Structures are given as C-alpha cells and as structure tokens.
Amino acid sequence: MAEKLELNKHIEFLEPPEGAETLRPKPVNLFEDNPINLSVLEGLKGRSILGVKDFKREEVIELAKLAAVLENFEIAPYHIMDGKIVTTAFFEASTRTRLSFESAVLRLDGKVLSIPEGGVTGVRKGESLEDIGEMFNAYCDMVIMRHTETDSAERVRRNLRVPLINAGNGSGEHPTQSLADWYALLKWRPELASPDPSKKSKRLCLGILGTPGSMRAVKSFLLMSLMFQDRISRVVVISQMADPFGEDLVAELKKAGIRYEVTNDMQNHVAELDVIYMNSIAFLGDSYKNLDSEYQLNKDSDLKENAVILHPLARLSELDCSLDNTAHNLYFSQAHGAVFVRQALLISISGRLNRLPKEIPTVK
Amino acid sequence: MAEKLELNKHIEFLEPPEGAETLRPKPVNLFEDNPINLSVLEGLKGRSILGVKDFKREEVIELAKLAAVLENFEIAPYHIMDGKIVTTAFFEASTRTRLSFESAVLRLDGKVLSIPEGGVTGVRKGESLEDIGEMFNAYCDMVIMRHTETDSAERVRRNLRVPLINAGNGSGEHPTQSLADWYALLKWRPELASPDPSKKSKRLCLGILGTPGSMRAVKSFLLMSLMFQDRISRVVVISQMADPFGEDLVAELKKAGIRYEVTNDMQNHVAELDVIYMNSIAFLGDSYKNLDSEYQLNKDSDLKENAVILHPLARLSELDCSLDNTAHNLYFSQAHGAVFVRQALLISISGRLNRLPKEIPTVK
Amino acid sequence: MAEKLELNKHIEFLEPPEGAETLRPKPVNLFEDNPINLSVLEGLKGRSILGVKDFKREEVIELAKLAAVLENFEIAPYHIMDGKIVTTAFFEASTRTRLSFESAVLRLDGKVLSIPEGGVTGVRKGESLEDIGEMFNAYCDMVIMRHTETDSAERVRRNLRVPLINAGNGSGEHPTQSLADWYALLKWRPELASPDPSKKSKRLCLGILGTPGSMRAVKSFLLMSLMFQDRISRVVVISQMADPFGEDLVAELKKAGIRYEVTNDMQNHVAELDVIYMNSIAFLGDSYKNLDSEYQLNKDSDLKENAVILHPLARLSELDCSLDNTAHNLYFSQAHGAVFVRQALLISISGRLNRLPKEIPTVK
C-alpha cells in the first residue's frame, strides 16, 4: 500500500511568497544532522497532555524533529492512524485550532468526530463533564478538547479511559500551541535542539506580550520557554497588569532561575528582543480587549536585525501586514508548522510510531 | 489488508472504573455458546428502520450478538463499510446520538456527511422534506435522520431510494435507542437471548419512568419490550399522566397479553422492579419539564438487590452519581454498547456482512 | 485493492420514481460513442476555478462525459483521492451545496475539513481573508469556498498556494452550479457534446428567470451558455429589472453574437422555450424576495412538448410538484448529476486522472 518516501514532495506547499525566498526556515535543518530518537517519543504512548508540564524538554525536541520530517515528506500514503477515531470537542468554538488538529488527524488517515461548537450542540445543559468523558470512551480513541472552564480538562478526564489533549481550558493552558511556538523557534535556530554543546547559540532575549497568569497561550509559551532556560538570557513580559504572573508562575520563574522583568512599554523594549511573542488581545484584570495602538508592530518598528515575531494568530491590527514579507515573520512558519507538530504528537500518543516509513532518519 | 482478528484487543476500553470490576456484564457471555445466525441479519439488507416494528425479535437478538462480538474485537482493520457514505441529518440537534452513529460509521471505515443542526443550515426554510429526500439519493448510501416533526421520517422517505434509519422523529419513535437498551439487558441476562428453553430466566418486572404515548425513547423501549413479553412478568409505568399510553399503545399492550399498571408513585414501586428505565424529563400533557425530586434515584433508594437501571442519557439530578459504582449501574454499559449495536445494524443494512472476519463465531 | 469495474453497479440509485421510467436522460448516451479525452482534463491540474471563464468549452464537455461515467459506475473502490484533504469553507452557509461537494470528495476517498458556517466559527471577526488563505495552505490540498462578499475569492486566493474552487461569492459567480446545469443539458441532448457536426441538434431557445447581473447562479449559467452560442437560437431573460445585465454582461452577449431579449412576462413566453432556467428568488434592484405567483410553473403551464426545466434548488412554490413526474423535469437529474460533475472536476484539479480505472472509455 505504502508508496516510496519521496524527499521534498511537499515542497510546493513550502515555497514562500514571491520575493521572500529566504524567509521561512527550512525544516530539514532540524533533523539532517540530528536524527530522531524514537524511544523518547515512545514514552508518550497513551499519555494525556493537559499542560506543558506533561512534556519533558527532550520530548519537545524530538516532537519538533519528527514534525520537521513530516513537514518535508508526504506522509499520507502510510495511513499511520488507520482505524483510529479522534474526537475534536470544541465546546468553546475555534475554527483555526479545530482545523489544525483535524487536518493533522486526516493527513494520517485517522477519523474525526467533530463537535465544532458547544452552544448549538445537543449536549444538554446540565450534563456533567464527567458523564461526557464516560460517553467519549465508547466513541473514540483520543479526545482533543477546548472548553471555557479552567477545570474542564481535569473533570472530563475523570471517567476517560482514552488519552486527552487539552486544546485550551479557560485561563488554564494550551500546551500544543506552545509546541507549535517552540517548533518554529527550533526550525529558526536548530542549534537549540542540538545535543552538541559546541553548537550552543547565543542566549535569546524573549519578549512576551500578554498576561501569562490569565492568558493560556501566553502561560503555556512561558512555561515551555522555562524548559529551555539555559538558552535564554532574559524574559521581558509586556503587560498592562502590575503582576501579570500570579503566585504559581512566579514560583516557576524562580525555580528556573531565569532573569525576567515586567513592563508596559513595548516600544522602548523592542530593540532588545530576539523573539517577540505577540497577541491580539490584552487581559485587564477581569476581561479581555483588543490591544491599543502602542502595542502594534509594523515594518518601521525598532526591531533588532535578526529578531523574529511569533503570533498565535488570528491577528488584528497589532501585527501589520507590512511585516509579512520581512525576515521578522516567523508567525507564518509557526502557523504552518502547527499542523505537523500536532501530527507528531498524535502519532506518538496513539502508539503508531512503528508505522512510520523506515526511510526517516532515526537514531539506530 | 486485513489483520488477524485479535480477541480482547479492545479490552482497554472495556475495563470498568477502579473498584467496580464486576459491574459491567461481559459481551462474551452473549455469543460464546450462541453463535450468530447471519442469515437472519442478511434479511436487513437495504431495509429502512422507522420504528421498532421494523424489527423482528430474532433480528434484535442477532444484532445484539453481533454487537457483542464487535464490542470485544477490533473491527477497524477490516474496513467493513469502505466506500459507503452515510448522512447523519440531525435537523433536531443531538450531539450524543449523532456522535454515537458517526462513531459507528467511522469505526467501520464508512464516510460521514454531517448535518449537525437544522437551525443554522442552508436547507432553506420552506424546502420540503420530500425534496430533501430526493437530494440525499445522490449524496449517500444511507440516511440517519432526527427531526422535530413526527411525520418527518415518512415524508423524507417518499423520494428516498437509499435506506433510512429514524434517529428520533418528534413524539414518534427512536428504534435504535431501544436496540441499545435491549442490547444492555441481553448482555446482563444472556439467557434472554438463548434459544435453549431450559435456560429461561425468571420473568422480569420492568419499571418505565415516563409517558410512552408522547416520549419516543420510552415508546420504543416499551414496544421492543413487548417483543419479549414471554420473559416479562409485569410492566409498571411511572407517569404523572393518568393515561400515559394512548389508544394505539393500549392495543399493543393488549395484543401482547402483558400485565401492566400505571402509577405516579415511583418510590413505593422501586422495590418490586428488576429493571428501571429512567429518564431526565417528564411529559405533562402538553410540554416537558425536568423531573421532580420524588422521581430521583440514589444509592439509598429502596432498589432490589439485583435490579439494574437503564437511562438513555444525558442525565440530570434524577440519577445520582452515587449509583455509578454500584451493580445497579447498567446505564454506562447501555451507553457504551449503543455504538456497537449501531455498528451491527449498519453492517446489516448496507449488505456488508460478508466482509466480517471469518473468525467470528457464526452458525455454520 | 481496486475491484473490477462493474457497469451499472449504481443503477439502483439511478432508477426514476415509479411511473416515471423515461424521465431521466441516461448518462451512458453521453460517452458511449464519444470517449473521454483525458488530455483535455489534464490541463485542469492544479488550477483554481473562480468563474465560468476559467473553463474552456471543451473542458466543460469532457468534464460532463467523465461525470457521466462516474454516474454509471461505482468509483469508490478505486480510492482516487486517497490522502488528499479538501476544505469546504462555507462562510455563507449552504447545506445543499456543501454536502454535494463533500459527497463528491468522500466518494473518491478524499478527506473533508468542514467549515459549515461563518457565524458560529472561531474565525475571529476582523481576521483577513488573506490570512485565512495563508492558514489553509497548511491544512489542505484544495479549498472550496462560499462567502457573502463578491471579492472574497480573489482575496483568499492572494496567499493561497493550493487550488481554490469558488462555490459562490456574493453577487459574483457559482461556476460549478453551471457545470451541473450544463451537464444536465448535455445528458438530455448528447449531440450538444458531439464533435460530429452531422449530429448537430436544432438550436435551443433558452429562457432564464432571474437577474444575471446580480444573481451568481444565473450569471454563471448565462456565461456558460454563451460558450455554446452556436447551439442556441435565442436567450430570453425574464426579470422585473429593466436592465438585468449590467455593462460587462452586455459586452459578453455582444461578443458572443447571441440573440437575446428581456421580458417581465414569463407566462407569455413559456411556449417558445426549449429550456427554462427557474429560480426561487427575484432580485429587485437592492434586495431579494420570493417570486410572485406570475412566475410559477405547474403541469398546466403552457410548456412546449419537449421543453425541460432546470432549477438550482431548493425550490419553493414557483416550481410545482405536479411537474415532478413529467418529462419536463430535468431538475432532479440536474441536482443528482451535480455530485458527479464535481467529482470529475475534483479528480482533474487534484491531478488524479491517472488513478481512474483502465476500463473507462477514453480516447486512445
């Protein structure tokens, strides 16, 4: 059934827009001198992912390397998840994230049971998440859930006997978004993934726009960044909140021994940052609003020459299109790569690493 | 393509929650001494199922036995419904029932065309169900429909040239729910399915909470129970309506020669019942409401030692979680089994029994 | 994997309703003396279809011939689009058109990523269509989009590196609807598709109810009809607008050198028409409304003996059911055929013509 693996078969989808040939880092850089250690990924079989702490750093790196292979090769003919059913339960609607996961499942020949929205579904008001978890056991082999409530992931998991991937739980976490974020950073600076200490890069200065204590994508990005604390010189959190962390995160920051600061003045800090994690919303203590103009970036912003911008997308005016065709644009690579790093995670959790083609570069 | 059938490959999904090892009846009891008679199921090919009367008792039993096999084995590698398209047309939304059917189709490698909801779809206001039926002919090989109107199933069928499964039509019927109900009862008491008269069980006393004349799941359960009248000692209908049946059902009850009574006092009858069919809503003559507290069950209710509880789910407070880890809980087995009995029905209707693996136990 | 091609395996779905055996033109007429020229269709590989002008007449004819083969044979066992993912992005909801496309994809074993509706999705208000196009690149191999805005197709395509099929853009076009319309006409009069000039049919008088300048399905039908101008004697546009065309369409009509007239009196023109393209709505300068009773047809209308009626469906009272079992009913054939002509287009655009079974009649 399987066809021969062909290098670069996907290359047509990887071409950057005209005039921007060098913008997107090449996935091949991530694995050509650094073959995948499948035994690390085998440990993910059957596991649930509720937050970033459910990953080890080496797992993040191996997932990124497998993602890079999947981004470069055509995996569909191998039917990796044949016969597996995945439920995408988006009780809080998100077309972008839902499609990213569903595309990953379908590309691997898995099946999707889709709940695109909580409001119109027949899941009766008042039915408990514990009962919904019990129901999922019969329907599928894995659940990917987004929900407005922070305790939703823990509650649905109580009766669940199949793995759960948290795709966003209230003000909790969004661990696969940070996988996508870091996959983009590792493609951009492959030496971050290298076990060879002589390849260590200069430490990075990370800027994070947002309130990690209450914005789940920001929190997960920060937590995953702490895993790479030895590669980071400083974290600058740009927020209108005086304390954007909360107790738990402050403890995490201290444990990691990382240098960090908080500011509400983005423009005056831009020139110091190697990586800027942007966002389209701000958390203001008890609600969200779109960002003010002082938190906008465009091609005239005072960016460092080699700085890159991440953005979980969708974006509004805070990230101007004039940046799209510049080398600062890592956000398109980040969005594109999200599908592949999710594929890597799905293969690992569903125990189907043994169906990968033999030609992929792995540690022997 | 097909892999060797492996017994108990699905066992991971069948394990009851910790501390409740003996709660769920084992599917294997239903078929180990009682192989499946495929010729009975072959008669279902191409048939539509609008109500319980579209089944014969022997078909219900053979469907349950095939479901038990499917619950115990891993069927996905056999691609039983490869190439078949099933439309799930839920003009009345119901995530639970829709996913149960879609999971059944996908596990067999069929394809799903999904209409998750009537309100937001483009099916224009005013388009007739007859025209919608005509449209379905080109799109799929089978239609599963839920609709708010009782005459909807008959109307859509008028121009339909592919089989139709009624998944709930107004105050009409819900025949596959009662298949799931009786599959759970047959797993619990396999002797009910045995052709060996010496294995006849003690007759059961059935309690049914609800108004069969106007609640479709309750009506279908009652009608299917009448098929097993020789195994039932008495039916106790618990309803706040003086006449919960209507003329047609009274005629059916009389024809079956079954002993029955109506009461509005559940607590005083609980101790007599072997099976209690619960519900989360009450019909009060012209509308539905949630049940009062006098219709609630919990672990302190005066249940018979070996009594089991069924519930079509989703549940609210009428069925307390304190019962979940007791031997009275047949409702989780019932919900779990619904996917497999629907698989059995889909295989039979689509004429794909010949694709079942040869290892399954069938009458030679 | 592939099974032997069996002629007429689909015949069960093709049977007309009882008492109407001769109503539906047989697809086989279209290809039995006129084998498919695959080299014409190979030119469609990787192309986007935004309007009718993206087709050449010979492509329309070859697509119709391939559709006729697909309508007559069972194509599912060939898994033509195995591994391909198609996004159906219906930001303007339309269950009928969405299911028609999704059925076509699934019958070919492609995968579907479905956005059934713009309103409830998580595509954030304010996200640009250009960014949505960028997102689609990572998710799928083809995009089928419907949107309320006329410039939507051009905008989403700006960053798109996979083919786009326009399934309706505001008051723009709906090119695959007109493919379905002309596929029905070609089945009805196969000589229209014949390269043999001696088989030329009598020229047809076309009646079009609606305002081509502002109704996309009507505009696309008119534009495709102009491709067949040598087979058309006259176009009668029935509209309550004095100028139902606008400048661009008038230029097209003049360039085609076709005789046309505009009237608001349908009943007095019915008897002249060989083909009547009906509609359920009227455009009145700045809005749409349901048609008045003077624009209704029923079995007592003054139709020419051999005239046929097209209707993009869904219909309301303008097209009476009393016509369904008459030979004037080409609209059921048209609706049925839409799935197959879309299959033909999907196979061609995705470059999978080489996976068609060898038994299909092609030019050698």
PDB file of C-alpha atoms in Angstrom, chain B residues 173-281:
ATOM      1  CA  GLU B 173     -40.022   6.634  17.842  1.00  0.00           C
ATOM      2  CA  HIS B 174     -36.307   6.144  18.423  1.00  0.00           C
ATOM      3  CA  PRO B 175     -35.830   2.500  17.474  1.00  0.00           C
ATOM      4  CA  THR B 176     -32.027   2.307  17.714  1.00  0.00           C
ATOM      5  CA  GLN B 177     -32.160   3.640  21.272  1.00  0.00           C
ATOM      6  CA  SER B 178     -34.297   0.667  22.221  1.00  0.00           C
ATOM      7  CA  LEU B 179     -31.831  -1.608  20.412  1.00  0.00           C
ATOM      8  CA  ALA B 180     -29.163  -0.179  22.720  1.00  0.00           C
ATOM      9  CA  ASP B 181     -31.458  -0.619  25.729  1.00  0.00           C
ATOM     10  CA  TRP B 182     -32.162  -4.247  24.942  1.00  0.00           C
ATOM     11  CA  TYR B 183     -28.566  -4.964  23.994  1.00  0.00           C
ATOM     12  CA  ALA B 184     -27.651  -3.913  27.547  1.00  0.00           C
ATOM     13  CA  LEU B 185     -30.369  -6.160  29.007  1.00  0.00           C
ATOM     14  CA  LEU B 186     -29.274  -9.110  26.870  1.00  0.00           C
ATOM     15  CA  LYS B 187     -25.653  -8.690  27.959  1.00  0.00           C
ATOM     16  CA  TRP B 188     -26.850  -8.569  31.560  1.00  0.00           C
ATOM     17  CA  ARG B 189     -29.071 -11.646  31.181  1.00  0.00           C
ATOM     18  CA  PRO B 190     -27.728 -13.608  28.195  1.00  0.00           C
ATOM     19  CA  GLU B 191     -30.355 -16.310  28.766  1.00  0.00           C
ATOM     20  CA  LEU B 192     -32.923 -13.833  27.374  1.00  0.00           C
ATOM     21  CA  ALA B 193     -31.212 -14.335  24.007  1.00  0.00           C
ATOM     22  CA  SER B 194     -30.826 -18.080  24.284  1.00  0.00           C
ATOM     23  CA  PRO B 195     -32.833 -20.353  22.022  1.00  0.00           C
ATOM     24  CA  ASP B 196     -32.475 -23.052  24.713  1.00  0.00           C
ATOM     25  CA  PRO B 197     -35.756 -23.050  26.679  1.00  0.00           C
ATOM     26  CA  SER B 198     -34.052 -24.707  29.664  1.00  0.00           C
ATOM     27  CA  LYS B 199     -32.064 -21.504  30.082  1.00  0.00           C
ATOM     28  CA  LYS B 200     -35.160 -19.400  30.567  1.00  0.00           C
ATOM     29  CA  SER B 201     -34.622 -16.814  33.245  1.00  0.00           C
ATOM     30  CA  LYS B 202     -37.133 -15.806  35.884  1.00  0.00           C
ATOM     31  CA  ARG B 203     -39.515 -13.322  34.279  1.00  0.00           C
ATOM     32  CA  LEU B 204     -38.563  -9.715  34.765  1.00  0.00           C
ATOM     33  CA  CYS B 205     -40.593  -6.917  36.314  1.00  0.00           C
ATOM     34  CA  LEU B 206     -39.941  -3.758  34.219  1.00  0.00           C
ATOM     35  CA  GLY B 207     -40.429  -0.249  35.548  1.00  0.00           C
ATOM     36  CA  ILE B 208     -40.616   2.537  32.980  1.00  0.00           C
ATOM     37  CA  LEU B 209     -40.425   6.146  34.083  1.00  0.00           C
ATOM     38  CA  GLY B 210     -42.100   8.378  31.511  1.00  0.00           C
ATOM     39  CA  THR B 211     -45.022   8.731  29.161  1.00  0.00           C
ATOM     40  CA  PRO B 212     -44.746   6.161  26.346  1.00  0.00           C
ATOM     41  CA  GLY B 213     -47.527   7.820  24.340  1.00  0.00           C
ATOM     42  CA  SER B 214     -45.541  11.028  23.849  1.00  0.00           C
ATOM     43  CA  MET B 215     -41.889  10.280  24.616  1.00  0.00           C
ATOM     44  CA  ARG B 216     -40.241   8.496  21.716  1.00  0.00           C
ATOM     45  CA  ALA B 217     -37.411   6.692  23.517  1.00  0.00           C
ATOM     46  CA  VAL B 218     -39.870   5.435  26.140  1.00  0.00           C
ATOM     47  CA  LYS B 219     -42.356   4.346  23.491  1.00  0.00           C
ATOM     48  CA  SER B 220     -39.721   2.449  21.524  1.00  0.00           C
ATOM     49  CA  PHE B 221     -38.414   0.758  24.681  1.00  0.00           C
ATOM     50  CA  LEU B 222     -41.933  -0.346  25.602  1.00  0.00           C
ATOM     51  CA  LEU B 223     -42.634  -1.647  22.088  1.00  0.00           C
ATOM     52  CA  MET B 224     -39.400  -3.627  21.986  1.00  0.00           C
ATOM     53  CA  SER B 225     -40.107  -4.983  25.454  1.00  0.00           C
ATOM     54  CA  LEU B 226     -43.440  -6.317  24.159  1.00  0.00           C
ATOM     55  CA  MET B 227     -41.445  -8.460  21.699  1.00  0.00           C
ATOM     56  CA  PHE B 228     -40.017 -10.184  24.775  1.00  0.00           C
ATOM     57  CA  GLN B 229     -43.383 -10.495  26.558  1.00  0.00           C
ATOM     58  CA  ASP B 230     -42.813 -14.155  27.467  1.00  0.00           C
ATOM     59  CA  ARG B 231     -39.792 -13.088  29.534  1.00  0.00           C
ATOM     60  CA  ILE B 232     -41.618 -10.265  31.351  1.00  0.00           C
ATOM     61  CA  SER B 233     -43.893 -10.695  34.347  1.00  0.00           C
ATOM     62  CA  ARG B 234     -45.216  -7.168  34.553  1.00  0.00           C
ATOM     63  CA  VAL B 235     -44.684  -3.606  33.275  1.00  0.00           C
ATOM     64  CA  VAL B 236     -45.041  -0.722  35.732  1.00  0.00           C
ATOM     65  CA  VAL B 237     -45.300   2.650  34.011  1.00  0.00           C
ATOM     66  CA  ILE B 238     -44.473   5.558  36.309  1.00  0.00           C
ATOM     67  CA  SER B 239     -46.015   8.755  34.968  1.00  0.00           C
ATOM     68  CA  GLN B 240     -47.854  11.807  36.169  1.00  0.00           C
ATOM     69  CA  MET B 241     -50.317  11.335  33.303  1.00  0.00           C
ATOM     70  CA  ALA B 242     -53.495   9.352  34.022  1.00  0.00           C
ATOM     71  CA  ASP B 243     -53.332   7.766  30.556  1.00  0.00           C
ATOM     72  CA  PRO B 244     -49.666   7.664  29.508  1.00  0.00           C
ATOM     73  CA  PHE B 245     -50.290   5.359  26.514  1.00  0.00           C
ATOM     74  CA  GLY B 246     -52.912   6.499  24.031  1.00  0.00           C
ATOM     75  CA  GLU B 247     -55.135   4.154  22.035  1.00  0.00           C
ATOM     76  CA  ASP B 248     -52.506   2.544  19.808  1.00  0.00           C
ATOM     77  CA  LEU B 249     -50.187   1.534  22.623  1.00  0.00           C
ATOM     78  CA  VAL B 250     -53.074   0.174  24.706  1.00  0.00           C
ATOM     79  CA  ALA B 251     -53.976  -2.022  21.744  1.00  0.00           C
ATOM     80  CA  GLU B 252     -50.355  -3.201  21.527  1.00  0.00           C
ATOM     81  CA  LEU B 253     -50.253  -3.974  25.242  1.00  0.00           C
ATOM     82  CA  LYS B 254     -53.478  -5.969  24.974  1.00  0.00           C
ATOM     83  CA  LYS B 255     -52.292  -7.847  21.894  1.00  0.00           C
ATOM     84  CA  ALA B 256     -49.090  -8.816  23.702  1.00  0.00           C
ATOM     85  CA  GLY B 257     -51.187 -10.028  26.640  1.00  0.00           C
ATOM     86  CA  ILE B 258     -48.810  -8.406  29.084  1.00  0.00           C
ATOM     87  CA  ARG B 259     -49.713  -7.436  32.643  1.00  0.00           C
ATOM     88  CA  TYR B 260     -49.233  -3.714  33.200  1.00  0.00           C
ATOM     89  CA  GLU B 261     -50.109  -0.932  35.587  1.00  0.00           C
ATOM     90  CA  VAL B 262     -49.723   2.837  35.815  1.00  0.00           C
ATOM     91  CA  THR B 263     -48.613   4.743  38.912  1.00  0.00           C
ATOM     92  CA  ASN B 264     -47.327   8.186  39.793  1.00  0.00           C
ATOM     93  CA  ASP B 265     -45.587   6.894  42.917  1.00  0.00           C
ATOM     94  CA  MET B 266     -42.125   5.697  41.990  1.00  0.00           C
ATOM     95  CA  GLN B 267     -40.636   5.308  45.456  1.00  0.00           C
ATOM     96  CA  ASN B 268     -43.322   2.846  46.543  1.00  0.00           C
ATOM     97  CA  HIS B 269     -42.758   0.638  43.495  1.00  0.00           C
ATOM     98  CA  VAL B 270     -38.976   0.650  43.271  1.00  0.00           C
ATOM     99  CA  ALA B 271     -38.550  -2.423  45.457  1.00  0.00           C
ATOM    100  CA  GLU B 272     -40.575  -4.580  43.029  1.00  0.00           C
ATOM    101  CA  LEU B 273     -38.610  -3.791  39.887  1.00  0.00           C
ATOM    102  CA  ASP B 274     -35.875  -5.867  38.250  1.00  0.00           C
ATOM    103  CA  VAL B 275     -35.235  -3.224  35.560  1.00  0.00           C
ATOM    104  CA  ILE B 276     -35.882   0.516  35.932  1.00  0.00           C
ATOM    105  CA  TYR B 277     -35.891   2.600  32.761  1.00  0.00           C
ATOM    106  CA  MET B 278     -35.112   6.127  33.946  1.00  0.00           C
ATOM    107  CA  ASN B 279     -35.405   9.466  32.174  1.00  0.00           C
ATOM    108  CA  SER B 280     -34.476  13.052  32.799  1.00  0.00           C
ATOM    109  CA  ILE B 281     -37.712  14.607  31.623  1.00  0.00           C
TER     110      ILE B 281
END
